[in-house]
Short mmCIF file of C-alpha atoms in Angstrom, two decimals:
data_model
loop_
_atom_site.label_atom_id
_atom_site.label_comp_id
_atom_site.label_asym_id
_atom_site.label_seq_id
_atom_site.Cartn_x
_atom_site.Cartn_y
_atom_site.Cartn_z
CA UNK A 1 86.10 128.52 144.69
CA UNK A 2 86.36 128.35 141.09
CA UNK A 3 89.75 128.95 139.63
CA UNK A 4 89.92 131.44 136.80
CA UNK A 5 90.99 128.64 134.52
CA UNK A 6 87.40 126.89 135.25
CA UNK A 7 85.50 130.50 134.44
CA UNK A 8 86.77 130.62 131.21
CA UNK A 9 86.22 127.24 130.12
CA UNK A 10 83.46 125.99 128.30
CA UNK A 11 81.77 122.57 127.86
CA UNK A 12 79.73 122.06 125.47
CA UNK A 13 76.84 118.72 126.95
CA UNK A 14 75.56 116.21 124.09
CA UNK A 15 72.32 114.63 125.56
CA UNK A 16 69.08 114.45 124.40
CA UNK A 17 67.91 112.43 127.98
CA UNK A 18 66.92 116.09 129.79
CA UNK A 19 67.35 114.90 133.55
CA UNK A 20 70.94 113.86 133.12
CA UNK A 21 71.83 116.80 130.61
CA UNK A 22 70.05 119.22 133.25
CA UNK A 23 72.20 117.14 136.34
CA UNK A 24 75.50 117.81 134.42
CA UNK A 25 74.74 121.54 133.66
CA UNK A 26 74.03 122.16 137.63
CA UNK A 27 76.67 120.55 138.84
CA UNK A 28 79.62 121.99 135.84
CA UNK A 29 78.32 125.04 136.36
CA UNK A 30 78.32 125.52 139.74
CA UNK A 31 82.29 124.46 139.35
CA UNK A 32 82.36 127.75 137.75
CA UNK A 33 82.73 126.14 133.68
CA UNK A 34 80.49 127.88 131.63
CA UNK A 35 78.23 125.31 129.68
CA UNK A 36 75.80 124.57 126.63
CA UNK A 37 73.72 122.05 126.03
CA UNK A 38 72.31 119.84 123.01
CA UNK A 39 69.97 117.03 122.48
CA UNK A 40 71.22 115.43 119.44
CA UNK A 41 74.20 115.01 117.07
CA UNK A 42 72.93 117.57 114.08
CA UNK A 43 72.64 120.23 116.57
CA UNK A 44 76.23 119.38 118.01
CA UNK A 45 77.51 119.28 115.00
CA UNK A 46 75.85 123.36 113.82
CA UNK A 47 77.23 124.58 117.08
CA UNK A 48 80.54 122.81 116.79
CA UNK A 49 81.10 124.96 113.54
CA UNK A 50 80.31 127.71 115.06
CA UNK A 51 81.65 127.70 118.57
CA UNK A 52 85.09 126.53 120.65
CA UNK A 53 84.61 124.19 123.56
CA UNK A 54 87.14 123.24 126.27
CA UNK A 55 85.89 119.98 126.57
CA UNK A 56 82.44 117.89 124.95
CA UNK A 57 80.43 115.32 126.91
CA UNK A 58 79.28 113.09 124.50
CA UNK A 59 76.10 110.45 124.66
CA UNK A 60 76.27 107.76 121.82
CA UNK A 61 72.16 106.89 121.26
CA UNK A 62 70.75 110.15 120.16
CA UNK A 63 68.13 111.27 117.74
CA UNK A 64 68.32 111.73 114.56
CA UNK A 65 72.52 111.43 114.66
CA UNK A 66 74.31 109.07 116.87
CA UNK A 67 77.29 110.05 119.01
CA UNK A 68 79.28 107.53 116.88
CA UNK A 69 79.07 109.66 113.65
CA UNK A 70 79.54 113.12 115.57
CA UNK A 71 82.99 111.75 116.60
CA UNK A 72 83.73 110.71 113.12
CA UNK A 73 82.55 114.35 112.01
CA UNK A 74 84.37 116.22 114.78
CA UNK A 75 87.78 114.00 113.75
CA UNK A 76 87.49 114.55 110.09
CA UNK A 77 87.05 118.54 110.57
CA UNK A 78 90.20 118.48 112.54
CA UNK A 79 88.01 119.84 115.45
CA UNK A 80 90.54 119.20 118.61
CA UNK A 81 87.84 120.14 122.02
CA UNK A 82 88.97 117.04 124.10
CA UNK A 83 85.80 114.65 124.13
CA UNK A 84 84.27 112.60 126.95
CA UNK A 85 81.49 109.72 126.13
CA UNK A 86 79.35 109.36 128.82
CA UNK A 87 76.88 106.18 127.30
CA UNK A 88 74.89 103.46 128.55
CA UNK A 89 76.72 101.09 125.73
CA UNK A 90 79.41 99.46 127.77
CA UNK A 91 80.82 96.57 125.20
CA UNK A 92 84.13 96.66 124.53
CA UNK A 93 83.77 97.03 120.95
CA UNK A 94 81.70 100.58 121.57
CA UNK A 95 84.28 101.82 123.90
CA UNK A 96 87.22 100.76 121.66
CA UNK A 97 85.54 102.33 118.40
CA UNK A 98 85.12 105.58 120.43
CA UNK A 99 88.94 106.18 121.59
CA UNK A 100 89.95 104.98 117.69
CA UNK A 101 87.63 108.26 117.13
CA UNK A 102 89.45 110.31 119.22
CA UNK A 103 87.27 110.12 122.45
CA UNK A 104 89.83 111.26 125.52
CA UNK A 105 87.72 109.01 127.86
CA UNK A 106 84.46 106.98 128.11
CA UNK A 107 82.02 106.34 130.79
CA UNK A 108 79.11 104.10 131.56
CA UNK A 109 76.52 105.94 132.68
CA UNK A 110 75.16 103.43 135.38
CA UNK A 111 78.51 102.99 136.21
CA UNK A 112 79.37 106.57 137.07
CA UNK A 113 78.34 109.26 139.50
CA UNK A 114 78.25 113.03 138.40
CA UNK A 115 80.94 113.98 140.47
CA UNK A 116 83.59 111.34 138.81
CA UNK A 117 82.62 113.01 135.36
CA UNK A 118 83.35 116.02 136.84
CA UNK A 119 86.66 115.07 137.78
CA UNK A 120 87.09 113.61 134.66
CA UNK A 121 86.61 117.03 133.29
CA UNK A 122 88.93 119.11 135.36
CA UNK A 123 91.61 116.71 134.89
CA UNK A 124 91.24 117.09 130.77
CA UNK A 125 91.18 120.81 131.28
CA UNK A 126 93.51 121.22 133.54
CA UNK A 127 96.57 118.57 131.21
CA UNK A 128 99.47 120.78 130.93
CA UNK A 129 100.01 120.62 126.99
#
């Protein structure tokens, strides 16, 4: 059963590959989050202005702007929705450049089932301030 905490919140899904952004939607929203979903960084970016997320899943390799510069974007403009990188880059460099961008965690999509991002999720929305 979803607690009310999970009804309110809201995650906003970066991913222009539709099977996996379709997956994640199911799954959060049968949780009970409320979700939205986007298939590439200029279109985060115009609903980041406009609405408040809870928490961001965040692909890197996206049309026509990377993950990379929406996490740049989203740290300049102060915006503070906690943000989770779920990518198929899994160097060390890529993973260390997203946490210096403010990324709360990062996962390797072959590497990770749906369920563990979910956890991943409730945990970040769930941190006691």
């Amino acid at each position: 059963m979803p607690t009310k905490k999970q009804q309110q919140a809201a995650i906003l899904i970066i991913e222009d590959e539709k099977p996996i952004a379709h997956a994640l939607k199911l799954k959060l929203e049968s949780e009970g989050y409320q979700t939205r979903t986007v298939q590439d960084g200029v279109e985060a970016l115009e609903v980041l202005s406009k609405e408040a997320f809870n928490c961001v899943l965040l692909d890197l390799i996206m049309p026509r702007k990377d993950g990379f510069a929406v996490l740049a974007e989203m740290k300049e403009k102060m915006k503070k929705a906690p943000i989770i990188v779920l990518s198929n880059l899994g160097q060390e460099s890529d993973i260390k450049h997203c946490k210096e961008l403010g990324a709360a965690d990062y996962f390797v999509k072959a590497d990770v089932s749906i369920a563990d991002v979910v956890a991943a999720v409730k945990k970040i929305i769930h941190k006691k301030p």
